[in-house]
CSV table of C-alpha atoms and ligand atoms in Angstrom, one decimal:
chain,number,residue,atom,x,y,z
G,1,MET,CA,-25.3,-6.5,7.9
G,2,SER,CA,-22.6,-6.7,5.3
G,3,SER,CA,-20.4,-3.6,4.8
G,4,LEU,CA,-21.4,-3.9,1.1
G,5,ALA,CA,-25.1,-3.1,1.8
G,6,ASN,CA,-26.2,-0.4,-0.7
G,7,LYS,CA,-22.7,-0.1,-2.1
G,8,ARG,CA,-22.5,0.3,-5.9
G,9,VAL,CA,-20.1,-2.2,-7.3
G,10,LEU,CA,-19.0,-2.0,-10.9
G,11,LEU,CA,-18.0,-5.5,-11.8
G,12,GLY,CA,-15.8,-5.8,-14.9
G,13,VAL,CA,-15.5,-9.2,-16.5
G,14,SER,CA,-12.7,-9.8,-19.1
G,15,GLY,CA,-12.2,-12.7,-21.4
G,16,GLY,CA,-10.8,-15.7,-19.6
G,17,ILE,CA,-12.1,-19.1,-18.6
G,18,ALA,CA,-12.5,-17.8,-15.0
G,19,ALA,CA,-15.3,-15.6,-16.3
G,20,TYR,CA,-17.7,-18.3,-15.4
G,21,LYS,CA,-17.0,-17.5,-11.7
G,22,ALA,CA,-18.5,-14.1,-12.2
G,23,ALA,CA,-22.0,-15.5,-12.0
G,24,GLU,CA,-21.4,-16.7,-8.5
G,25,LEU,CA,-19.7,-13.5,-7.6
G,26,VAL,CA,-22.6,-11.4,-8.8
G,27,ARG,CA,-25.0,-13.6,-6.7
G,28,LEU,CA,-22.9,-13.2,-3.6
G,29,LEU,CA,-22.6,-9.4,-4.1
G,30,ARG,CA,-26.4,-9.1,-4.5
G,31,ALA,CA,-27.0,-11.3,-1.4
G,32,ALA,CA,-24.7,-8.9,0.6
G,33,GLY,CA,-26.9,-6.0,-0.4
G,34,ALA,CA,-24.7,-4.4,-3.1
G,35,GLU,CA,-26.0,-2.9,-6.4
G,36,VAL,CA,-24.1,-4.5,-9.2
G,37,GLN,CA,-23.5,-3.2,-12.6
G,38,VAL,CA,-21.7,-5.7,-14.8
G,39,VAL,CA,-19.5,-4.5,-17.7
G,40,MET,CA,-18.0,-7.2,-20.0
G,41,THR,CA,-15.3,-7.0,-22.6
G,42,ARG,CA,-16.1,-8.6,-26.0
G,43,GLY,CA,-13.9,-11.6,-25.1
G,44,ALA,CA,-15.8,-12.2,-21.8
G,45,THR,CA,-19.0,-12.6,-23.7
G,46,ARG,CA,-17.5,-15.7,-25.4
G,47,PHE,CA,-17.1,-17.4,-22.0
G,48,ILE,CA,-20.4,-16.5,-20.3
G,49,THR,CA,-23.5,-14.9,-21.7
G,50,PRO,CA,-24.5,-11.4,-20.7
G,51,LEU,CA,-28.0,-12.7,-20.2
G,52,THR,CA,-26.8,-14.9,-17.2
G,53,LEU,CA,-25.1,-11.9,-15.5
G,54,GLN,CA,-28.1,-9.6,-16.3
G,55,ALA,CA,-30.5,-12.1,-14.7
G,56,LEU,CA,-28.3,-12.3,-11.6
G,57,SER,CA,-27.5,-8.6,-11.3
G,58,GLY,CA,-30.9,-7.3,-12.2
G,59,ARG,CA,-29.4,-4.8,-14.6
G,60,PRO,CA,-28.7,-4.8,-18.3
G,61,VAL,CA,-25.0,-5.8,-18.8
G,62,ARG,CA,-22.9,-3.1,-20.5
G,63,GLU,CA,-20.4,-3.9,-23.2
G,64,ALA,CA,-20.3,-1.2,-25.9
G,65,LEU,CA,-18.5,2.1,-25.4
G,66,PHE,CA,-21.1,4.0,-27.4
G,67,ASP,CA,-24.4,2.6,-26.3
G,68,GLU,CA,-27.2,4.8,-27.5
G,69,ALA,CA,-29.9,3.4,-25.3
G,70,ALA,CA,-27.8,3.8,-22.2
G,71,GLU,CA,-26.7,7.3,-23.2
G,72,ALA,CA,-30.4,8.3,-23.7
G,73,GLY,CA,-31.1,6.9,-20.2
G,74,GLY,CA,-28.5,9.2,-18.7
G,75,MET,CA,-25.9,6.4,-18.1
G,76,ASP,CA,-23.2,7.4,-20.4
G,77,HIS,CA,-19.7,6.1,-19.6
G,78,ILE,CA,-18.8,9.1,-17.4
G,79,SER,CA,-22.0,8.8,-15.4
G,80,LEU,CA,-21.3,5.1,-14.9
G,81,ALA,CA,-17.8,5.9,-13.8
G,82,ARG,CA,-19.1,8.3,-11.2
G,83,TRP,CA,-21.9,5.9,-10.1
G,84,ALA,CA,-19.5,3.3,-8.8
G,85,ASP,CA,-18.3,3.2,-5.2
G,86,VAL,CA,-15.7,0.6,-6.2
G,87,LEU,CA,-14.5,-1.1,-9.4
G,88,LEU,CA,-13.7,-4.8,-9.3
G,89,VAL,CA,-12.4,-6.6,-12.4
G,90,ALA,CA,-12.7,-10.4,-12.1
G,91,PRO,CA,-11.2,-12.1,-13.9
G,92,ALA,CA,-8.5,-9.6,-15.1
G,93,THR,CA,-6.6,-11.1,-18.0
G,94,ALA,CA,-3.0,-10.4,-18.9
G,95,ASP,CA,-4.2,-8.3,-21.8
G,96,LEU,CA,-6.5,-6.2,-19.5
G,97,LEU,CA,-3.6,-5.6,-17.1
G,98,ALA,CA,-1.5,-4.4,-20.0
G,99,ARG,CA,-4.1,-2.1,-21.3
G,100,LEU,CA,-4.8,-0.6,-17.8
G,101,ALA,CA,-1.1,-0.2,-17.2
G,102,GLN,CA,-0.9,1.8,-20.5
G,103,GLY,CA,-3.9,3.9,-19.5
G,104,ARG,CA,-5.8,2.8,-22.7
G,105,ALA,CA,-9.4,3.5,-23.2
G,106,ASP,CA,-10.2,1.3,-26.1
G,107,ASP,CA,-13.4,-0.4,-24.8
G,108,LEU,CA,-16.0,0.5,-22.2
G,109,LEU,CA,-14.3,-1.4,-19.3
G,110,THR,CA,-10.9,0.3,-19.7
G,111,THR,CA,-12.5,3.6,-20.3
G,112,LEU,CA,-14.4,3.3,-17.0
G,113,CYS,CA,-11.3,2.3,-15.1
G,114,LEU,CA,-9.6,5.5,-16.4
G,115,ALA,CA,-12.6,7.7,-15.8
G,116,SER,CA,-13.5,6.6,-12.3
G,117,ARG,CA,-12.1,8.0,-9.1
G,118,ALA,CA,-13.4,5.0,-7.1
G,119,PRO,CA,-10.8,2.4,-5.9
G,120,LEU,CA,-9.9,-0.2,-8.5
G,121,LEU,CA,-9.4,-3.8,-7.5
G,122,LEU,CA,-8.2,-6.5,-9.9
G,123,ALA,CA,-8.5,-10.2,-9.6
G,124,PRO,CA,-6.0,-11.6,-12.1
G,125,ALA,CA,-6.5,-15.0,-13.8
G,126,MET,CA,-4.2,-16.4,-16.4
G,127,ASN,CA,-1.7,-19.1,-17.3
G,128,VAL,CA,1.3,-19.3,-14.9
G,129,ALA,CA,3.8,-18.4,-17.6
G,130,MET,CA,1.8,-15.3,-18.6
G,131,TRP,CA,1.6,-14.3,-14.9
G,132,ASP,CA,5.4,-14.8,-14.5
G,133,HIS,CA,6.3,-13.0,-17.7
G,134,PRO,CA,8.4,-9.9,-17.1
G,135,ALA,CA,5.9,-7.8,-19.1
G,136,THR,CA,3.1,-8.8,-16.8
G,137,ARG,CA,5.3,-8.3,-13.7
G,138,ALA,CA,6.1,-4.8,-14.9
G,139,ASN,CA,2.4,-4.0,-15.6
G,140,VAL,CA,1.5,-5.3,-12.1
G,141,ALA,CA,4.2,-3.2,-10.4
G,142,LEU,CA,3.1,-0.1,-12.3
G,143,LEU,CA,-0.5,-0.6,-11.5
G,144,GLU,CA,0.3,-1.2,-7.8
G,145,SER,CA,2.4,1.9,-7.7
G,146,ARG,CA,-0.7,3.8,-8.7
G,147,GLY,CA,-2.7,2.4,-5.8
G,148,VAL,CA,-4.5,-0.3,-7.7
G,149,ALA,CA,-5.2,-3.3,-5.4
G,150,LEU,CA,-4.4,-6.8,-6.7
G,151,LEU,CA,-6.5,-9.6,-5.2
G,152,GLY,CA,-4.6,-12.8,-5.9
G,153,PRO,CA,-4.0,-14.7,-8.0
G,154,ALA,CA,-3.9,-18.0,-6.0
G,155,GLU,CA,-1.7,-20.9,-6.7
G,156,GLY,CA,-3.0,-24.2,-7.8
G,157,GLU,CA,-4.3,-26.3,-10.8
G,158,LEU,CA,-5.0,-24.0,-13.8
G,159,ALA,CA,-7.5,-24.5,-16.5
G,160,CYS,CA,-4.7,-25.0,-19.0
G,161,GLY,CA,-3.5,-28.1,-17.2
G,162,GLU,CA,-0.4,-26.4,-15.7
G,163,ALA,CA,0.0,-25.7,-12.0
G,164,GLY,CA,1.2,-22.5,-10.3
G,165,ALA,CA,0.2,-18.9,-9.7
G,166,GLY,CA,-2.7,-17.7,-11.9
G,167,ARG,CA,-5.9,-19.0,-10.5
G,168,MET,CA,-8.5,-16.4,-9.8
G,169,LEU,CA,-9.5,-16.1,-6.2
G,170,GLU,CA,-12.8,-17.8,-5.4
G,171,PRO,CA,-15.9,-15.6,-5.4
G,172,ALA,CA,-16.3,-15.9,-1.6
G,173,GLU,CA,-12.7,-14.7,-1.2
G,174,LEU,CA,-13.3,-11.8,-3.5
G,175,LEU,CA,-16.5,-10.9,-1.6
G,176,ALA,CA,-14.5,-11.0,1.8
G,177,ALA,CA,-11.8,-8.7,0.3
G,178,LEU,CA,-14.4,-6.2,-0.9
G,179,GLU,CA,-16.3,-6.3,2.4
G,180,GLY,CA,-12.9,-5.5,4.1
G,181,ARG,CA,-12.6,-2.4,2.0
G,182,PHE,CA,-15.8,-1.0,3.2
G,183,ARG,CA,-15.6,-2.0,6.9
G,184,ARG,CA,-15.2,1.1,9.0
G,185,GLY,CA,-11.7,1.3,10.5
G,186,SER,CA,-9.9,3.3,13.1
G,187,LEU,CA,-8.3,5.4,10.4
G,188,ASP,CA,-11.2,5.9,8.1
G,189,GLY,CA,-10.7,9.0,5.9
G,190,CYS,CA,-7.2,9.6,7.3
G,191,ARG,CA,-4.2,10.2,5.0
G,192,VAL,CA,-1.1,8.4,6.1
G,193,LEU,CA,2.4,8.8,4.8
G,194,VAL,CA,4.9,6.0,5.6
G,195,THR,CA,8.6,5.6,4.9
G,196,ALA,CA,10.2,2.1,4.8
G,197,GLY,CA,13.3,0.3,3.9
G,198,PRO,CA,16.9,1.4,3.6
G,199,THR,CA,18.5,4.2,1.6
G,200,ARG,CA,21.5,3.8,-0.6
G,201,GLU,CA,24.2,6.5,-0.7
G,202,PRO,CA,26.3,6.1,-3.8
G,203,LEU,CA,30.1,5.9,-3.5
G,204,ASP,CA,30.7,5.4,-7.2
G,205,PRO,CA,28.7,4.1,-10.1
G,206,VAL,CA,28.7,0.5,-8.6
G,207,ARG,CA,29.0,0.8,-4.8
G,208,TYR,CA,26.9,2.4,-2.1
G,209,LEU,CA,26.6,2.8,1.6
G,210,GLY,CA,23.5,1.0,2.8
G,211,ASN,CA,22.0,-0.9,5.8
G,212,ARG,CA,20.2,-4.2,6.5
G,213,SER,CA,16.6,-2.9,6.5
G,214,SER,CA,14.4,-5.2,4.5
G,215,GLY,CA,11.4,-2.9,4.6
G,216,ARG,CA,9.2,-5.5,6.3
G,217,MET,CA,8.3,-3.4,9.3
G,218,GLY,CA,7.4,-0.3,7.2
G,219,TYR,CA,5.5,-2.3,4.6
G,220,ALA,CA,3.5,-4.0,7.4
G,221,VAL,CA,2.7,-0.6,8.9
G,222,ALA,CA,1.5,0.7,5.5
G,223,GLU,CA,-0.7,-2.3,4.9
G,224,ALA,CA,-2.2,-2.1,8.5
G,225,ALA,CA,-3.0,1.6,8.0
G,226,ALA,CA,-4.7,0.8,4.7
G,227,LEU,CA,-6.7,-2.0,6.3
G,228,ALA,CA,-7.7,0.5,9.0
G,229,GLY,CA,-9.3,2.6,6.3
G,230,ALA,CA,-6.5,5.2,5.7
G,231,ARG,CA,-5.4,6.4,2.3
G,232,VAL,CA,-1.7,5.4,2.4
G,233,THR,CA,1.3,6.6,0.5
G,234,LEU,CA,4.5,4.6,1.0
G,235,VAL,CA,7.8,6.2,0.3
G,236,SER,CA,10.1,3.2,0.0
G,237,GLY,CA,13.8,2.6,-0.3
G,238,PRO,CA,15.0,-0.3,-2.5
G,239,VAL,CA,13.5,-3.5,-1.2
G,240,ALA,CA,12.3,-6.8,-2.6
G,241,LEU,CA,8.7,-6.6,-1.4
G,242,ALA,CA,5.5,-6.2,-3.3
G,243,CYS,CA,3.5,-3.0,-2.7
G,244,PRO,CA,0.7,-3.7,-0.2
G,245,PRO,CA,-2.8,-3.8,-1.8
G,246,GLY,CA,-4.5,-0.3,-2.0
G,247,VAL,CA,-1.3,1.5,-1.1
G,248,GLU,CA,0.4,4.1,-3.4
G,249,ARG,CA,4.1,3.5,-3.5
G,250,VAL,CA,6.9,6.0,-4.4
G,251,VAL,CA,10.3,4.3,-4.8
G,252,VAL,CA,13.4,6.2,-4.0
G,253,GLU,CA,17.1,5.4,-3.5
G,254,THR,CA,19.0,8.0,-1.5
G,255,ALA,CA,18.1,9.8,1.7
G,256,ALA,CA,18.0,13.1,-0.3
G,257,GLU,CA,15.4,11.5,-2.7
G,258,MET,CA,13.4,10.2,0.3
G,259,HIS,CA,13.5,13.6,1.9
G,260,ALA,CA,12.2,15.3,-1.3
G,261,ALA,CA,9.4,12.7,-1.8
G,262,VAL,CA,8.3,13.0,1.8
G,263,MET,CA,8.4,16.8,2.0
G,264,ALA,CA,6.4,17.1,-1.2
G,265,ARG,CA,3.6,15.1,0.5
G,266,ALA,CA,3.9,15.7,4.2
G,267,GLY,CA,1.7,18.9,4.1
G,268,ASP,CA,-1.2,16.8,2.8
G,269,CYS,CA,-1.1,14.0,5.4
G,270,ASP,CA,-2.7,13.5,8.8
G,271,ILE,CA,-0.2,11.0,10.1
G,272,PHE,CA,3.5,10.5,9.2
G,273,ILE,CA,5.2,7.3,10.2
G,274,ALA,CA,9.0,7.1,9.6
G,275,ALA,CA,10.0,3.4,9.6
G,276,ALA,CA,12.8,3.7,7.1
G,277,ALA,CA,16.4,3.2,8.1
G,278,VAL,CA,17.7,6.4,6.6
G,279,ALA,CA,21.5,6.9,6.2
G,280,ASP,CA,22.6,9.7,8.5
G,281,TYR,CA,25.6,10.4,6.3
G,282,ARG,CA,26.4,10.2,2.6
G,283,PRO,CA,29.7,10.5,0.7
G,284,GLN,CA,30.5,14.1,0.1
G,285,ALA,CA,30.6,13.4,-3.6
G,286,ALA,CA,30.0,10.1,-5.5
G,287,ALA,CA,33.0,9.3,-7.7
G,288,ALA,CA,32.2,9.5,-11.4
G,289,GLN,CA,34.2,6.4,-12.2
G,290,LYS,CA,34.6,3.1,-10.3
G,291,ILE,CA,37.1,3.7,-7.4
G,292,LYS,CA,40.2,1.7,-8.1
G,293,LYS,CA,42.0,-0.3,-5.3
G,294,SER,CA,45.4,1.3,-5.9
G,295,ALA,CA,45.9,3.0,-2.5
G,296,PRO,CA,46.5,0.9,0.6
G,297,ARG,CA,44.0,2.9,2.6
G,298,LEU,CA,40.8,4.8,1.5
G,299,THR,CA,39.3,7.5,3.6
G,300,LEU,CA,35.6,8.5,2.9
G,301,ASP,CA,34.5,12.0,3.5
G,302,LEU,CA,30.9,11.9,4.7
G,303,VAL,CA,28.4,14.7,5.2
G,304,ARG,CA,25.2,14.7,7.1
G,305,ASN,CA,21.9,13.9,5.4
G,306,PRO,CA,18.8,15.9,6.1
G,307,ASP,CA,16.7,14.5,9.0
G,308,ILE,CA,13.4,13.7,7.3
G,309,LEU,CA,11.4,13.0,10.5
G,310,ALA,CA,12.7,16.1,12.3
G,311,ASP,CA,11.9,18.3,9.2
G,312,VAL,CA,8.3,17.0,9.0
G,313,ALA,CA,7.8,17.6,12.8
G,314,ARG,CA,9.1,21.2,12.3
G,315,LEU,CA,6.5,22.0,9.6
G,316,PRO,CA,4.2,24.9,10.6
G,317,ARG,CA,1.2,22.6,10.7
G,318,PRO,CA,2.8,19.2,11.2
G,319,PRO,CA,0.9,15.9,10.9
G,320,PHE,CA,0.8,13.5,13.9
G,321,THR,CA,4.4,12.3,13.7
G,322,VAL,CA,5.7,8.8,14.6
G,323,GLY,CA,9.3,7.9,14.5
G,324,PHE,CA,11.1,4.6,15.0
G,325,ALA,CA,14.2,4.3,17.1
G,326,ALA,CA,16.6,1.6,16.3
G,327,GLU,CA,18.9,1.1,19.4
G,328,THR,CA,21.5,-1.5,20.3
G,329,ASP,CA,21.6,-0.5,24.0
G,330,ASP,CA,19.7,1.4,26.7
G,331,LEU,CA,16.6,1.3,24.5
G,332,GLU,CA,14.2,3.4,26.6
G,333,ARG,CA,16.6,6.2,27.5
G,334,HIS,CA,17.9,6.7,23.9
G,335,ALA,CA,14.3,6.5,22.5
G,336,ARG,CA,13.0,9.1,24.9
G,337,ALA,CA,15.9,11.4,24.0
G,338,LYS,CA,15.2,10.9,20.3
G,339,ARG,CA,11.5,11.8,20.8
G,340,MET,CA,12.5,15.0,22.4
G,341,ALA,CA,15.3,15.9,20.0
G,342,LYS,CA,13.2,15.3,16.9
G,343,GLY,CA,10.0,16.8,18.5
G,344,VAL,CA,7.8,13.9,17.5
G,345,ASP,CA,4.5,12.8,19.0
G,346,MET,CA,5.4,9.1,19.3
G,347,ILE,CA,8.5,6.9,19.1
G,348,ALA,CA,8.3,3.2,18.4
G,349,ALA,CA,11.6,1.9,19.8
G,350,ASN,CA,13.1,-1.4,18.8
G,351,ARG,CA,16.2,-3.2,19.8
G,352,VAL,CA,18.5,-3.9,16.8
G,353,GLY,CA,21.5,-6.2,16.4
G,354,PRO,CA,22.2,-9.7,15.2
G,355,GLY,CA,18.8,-11.4,14.7
G,356,LEU,CA,16.9,-8.4,16.1
G,357,GLY,CA,14.9,-5.6,14.4
G,358,PHE,CA,16.5,-5.5,10.9
G,359,ASP,CA,15.6,-8.1,8.3
G,360,THR,CA,13.7,-10.4,10.7
G,361,GLU,CA,10.1,-11.7,10.6
G,362,ASP,CA,9.4,-10.7,14.3
G,363,ASN,CA,10.0,-7.6,16.3
G,364,GLU,CA,9.0,-6.1,19.6
G,365,LEU,CA,8.3,-2.4,20.2
G,366,LEU,CA,8.3,0.1,23.1
G,367,LEU,CA,5.9,2.9,22.2
G,368,ILE,CA,6.7,6.2,23.9
G,369,ARG,CA,4.5,9.3,23.8
G,370,GLU,CA,3.9,12.2,26.0
G,371,GLY,CA,2.7,11.0,29.4
G,372,GLY,CA,2.9,7.2,28.7
G,373,SER,CA,4.5,4.2,27.2
G,374,GLU,CA,3.3,0.8,26.0
G,375,ARG,CA,5.1,-2.4,25.4
G,376,LEU,CA,4.2,-4.5,22.3
G,377,PRO,CA,5.7,-7.9,23.0
G,378,ARG,CA,7.6,-10.0,20.4
G,379,ALA,CA,5.3,-10.9,17.5
G,380,PRO,CA,5.3,-11.1,13.7
G,381,LYS,CA,5.8,-7.6,12.2
G,382,THR,CA,2.4,-7.9,10.5
G,383,ARG,CA,0.6,-8.3,13.9
G,384,LEU,CA,2.8,-5.7,15.6
G,385,ALA,CA,2.0,-3.2,12.8
G,386,ARG,CA,-1.8,-3.7,13.4
G,387,GLN,CA,-1.3,-3.0,17.1
G,388,LEU,CA,0.9,0.0,16.4
G,389,ILE,CA,-1.7,1.4,14.1
G,390,GLU,CA,-4.4,1.1,16.7
G,391,SER,CA,-2.2,2.9,19.3
G,392,ILE,CA,-1.4,5.6,16.7
G,393,ALA,CA,-5.1,6.0,15.8
G,394,ALA,CA,-6.1,6.4,19.4
G,395,ALA,CA,-3.4,9.0,20.1
G,396,TRP,CA,-4.2,10.8,16.9
G,397,ARG,CA,-7.9,10.9,17.7
G,398,ALA,CA,-7.2,12.1,21.3
G,399,ARG,CA,-5.1,15.0,19.9
G,400,ARG,CA,-7.9,16.0,17.5
G,401,GLU,CA,-10.8,15.5,19.8
G,402,PRO,CA,-9.4,15.6,23.4
G,403,ALA,CA,-12.8,15.8,25.1
G,404,ALA,CA,-14.6,13.1,23.0
G,405,THR,CA,-12.0,10.4,23.4
G,406,GLY,CA,-11.3,10.8,27.1
G,407,ASP,CA,-9.1,8.0,28.4
G,408,ASP,CA,-8.0,6.6,25.0
G,409,HIS,CA,-4.7,8.4,25.3
G,410,ALA,CA,-3.8,6.9,28.7
G,411,GLN,CA,-4.7,3.4,27.6
G,412,GLY,CA,-1.8,1.0,28.2
G,413,THR,CA,0.2,3.6,30.1
G,414,ALA,CA,3.0,2.0,32.0
J,1,PMT,O1,13.1,-2.9,7.5
J,1,PMT,P1,13.1,-4.1,8.5
J,1,PMT,O2,14.1,-5.1,8.1
J,1,PMT,O3,11.8,-4.7,8.8
J,1,PMT,O4,13.6,-3.5,9.9
J,1,PMT,C1,12.8,-2.6,10.6
J,1,PMT,C2,13.7,-1.4,11.2
J,1,PMT,C3,14.6,-2.0,12.3
J,1,PMT,C4,14.5,-0.7,10.1
J,1,PMT,C5,12.6,-0.4,11.8
J,1,PMT,O5,11.8,-1.1,12.8
J,1,PMT,C6,13.3,0.8,12.4
J,1,PMT,O6,13.7,0.8,13.5
J,1,PMT,N1,13.4,1.9,11.6
J,1,PMT,C7,14.1,3.1,11.9
J,1,PMT,C8,15.6,2.9,11.8
J,1,PMT,C9,16.4,4.1,12.1
J,1,PMT,O7,17.0,4.6,11.2
J,1,PMT,O8,16.4,4.5,13.3
J,1,PMT,P2,17.2,5.8,13.9
J,1,PMT,O9,17.1,5.6,15.3
J,1,PMT,O10,18.5,5.9,13.2
J,1,PMT,O11,16.3,7.0,13.4
J,1,PMT,C10,15.2,7.6,14.2
J,1,PMT,C11,14.1,8.0,13.3
J,1,PMT,O12,14.4,9.1,12.5
J,1,PMT,C12,13.5,6.9,12.4
J,1,PMT,O13,12.1,7.1,12.4
J,1,PMT,C13,14.1,7.3,11.0
J,1,PMT,O14,13.2,6.9,9.9
J,1,PMT,C14,14.2,8.8,11.1
J,1,PMT,N2,15.3,9.4,10.3
J,1,PMT,C15,16.6,9.1,10.6
J,1,PMT,C16,17.6,9.7,9.9
J,1,PMT,C17,17.2,10.6,8.9
J,1,PMT,N3,18.2,11.2,8.2
J,1,PMT,N4,16.0,10.9,8.6
J,1,PMT,C18,15.0,10.3,9.3
J,1,PMT,O15,13.8,10.5,9.0
């Protein structure tokens, strides 16, 4: 049985040529057992008739913000927003992305997106130049930072004759993505907070102390946790990665900013995973002007940064805490010492150095927790992250329900 059985899908259709694919999407959703309510923008009705989508969905298509018949039937826009288990807009045009980014409510579809607490998924479709335009890029980044999930677009031939990114995903791909959202995962209902990437500690207005973290490991962990059903917040240092679908991202620069962003949220999470490479020290004071190279030597006065992971572990009611340990030598001994010193539940230790750990596609991890350890051999960070999340989920459940989960905690013990 599909995970969409009996789920209520509010399908928004906005005005682009890909609107014709909405008919097949509605058919697939209905075949998967979902209830589908189609809401069209005025532009969409010029590409495909409401009657087609009404016949396929078995429900009158909604278009007007003020619909007297619907209001009389108890389905005003607020009731409709509450009715939905998920909102999917396919196709989502550049104009729709812009209106959603601004929080506008100037038609029924944008009003519903604003009024609903259900997850919002967007399947963009547009010309490649419109997709690449800085305005669209900024709108997408803003929407993703609010936890909106972008499905696609794919690359390929576009209806306008150009080729590139901008094709709406095929209806079967959208169906699979939606089914994935409703599949029960090992972290269903769990709130996960993840840190990722480097921090930058300013020396002067143009220079900083930083490190080689690309953010890949932490972003893969955030994505894997979201795929396992968790509500994920990612506190990220400056990196060049897109926010994983369905993840809320908070971007920071310095260790102090990361500390503040994490401490403001740590009390509300079940699991905290610290994958960021946080600077242990920062310049005592950043120079107000660019430092001139007049002196033959320059001595930097550095002071300690707060330890985010240790501070979270010290909270009166701490979440399940997972730290990473980046070591160049004696991996296991240093990692065990770090777990004890910071008082955390689990350490994922990785060797770092040239071609290892930092800024690489692959990694390997040694997981150390009370009473056991587990080796995750070299693999792409995305795969390792999924394995790590399953180990964390098992250990977290074992801590919450010791009797019910039995041997889970000892699994893989070396
Ligand atoms: O980003 P990538 O290029 O993919 O690289 C991944 C990675 C190598 C950065 C990642 O796998 C990793 O090891 N992250 C932790 C790096 C690190 O700072 O390790 P550490 O041994 O110095 O710190 C131990 C733990 O304390 C870490 O969980 C760290 O996030 C945390 N910490 C450290 C200092 C500090 N002030 N606050 C912290 O929370």
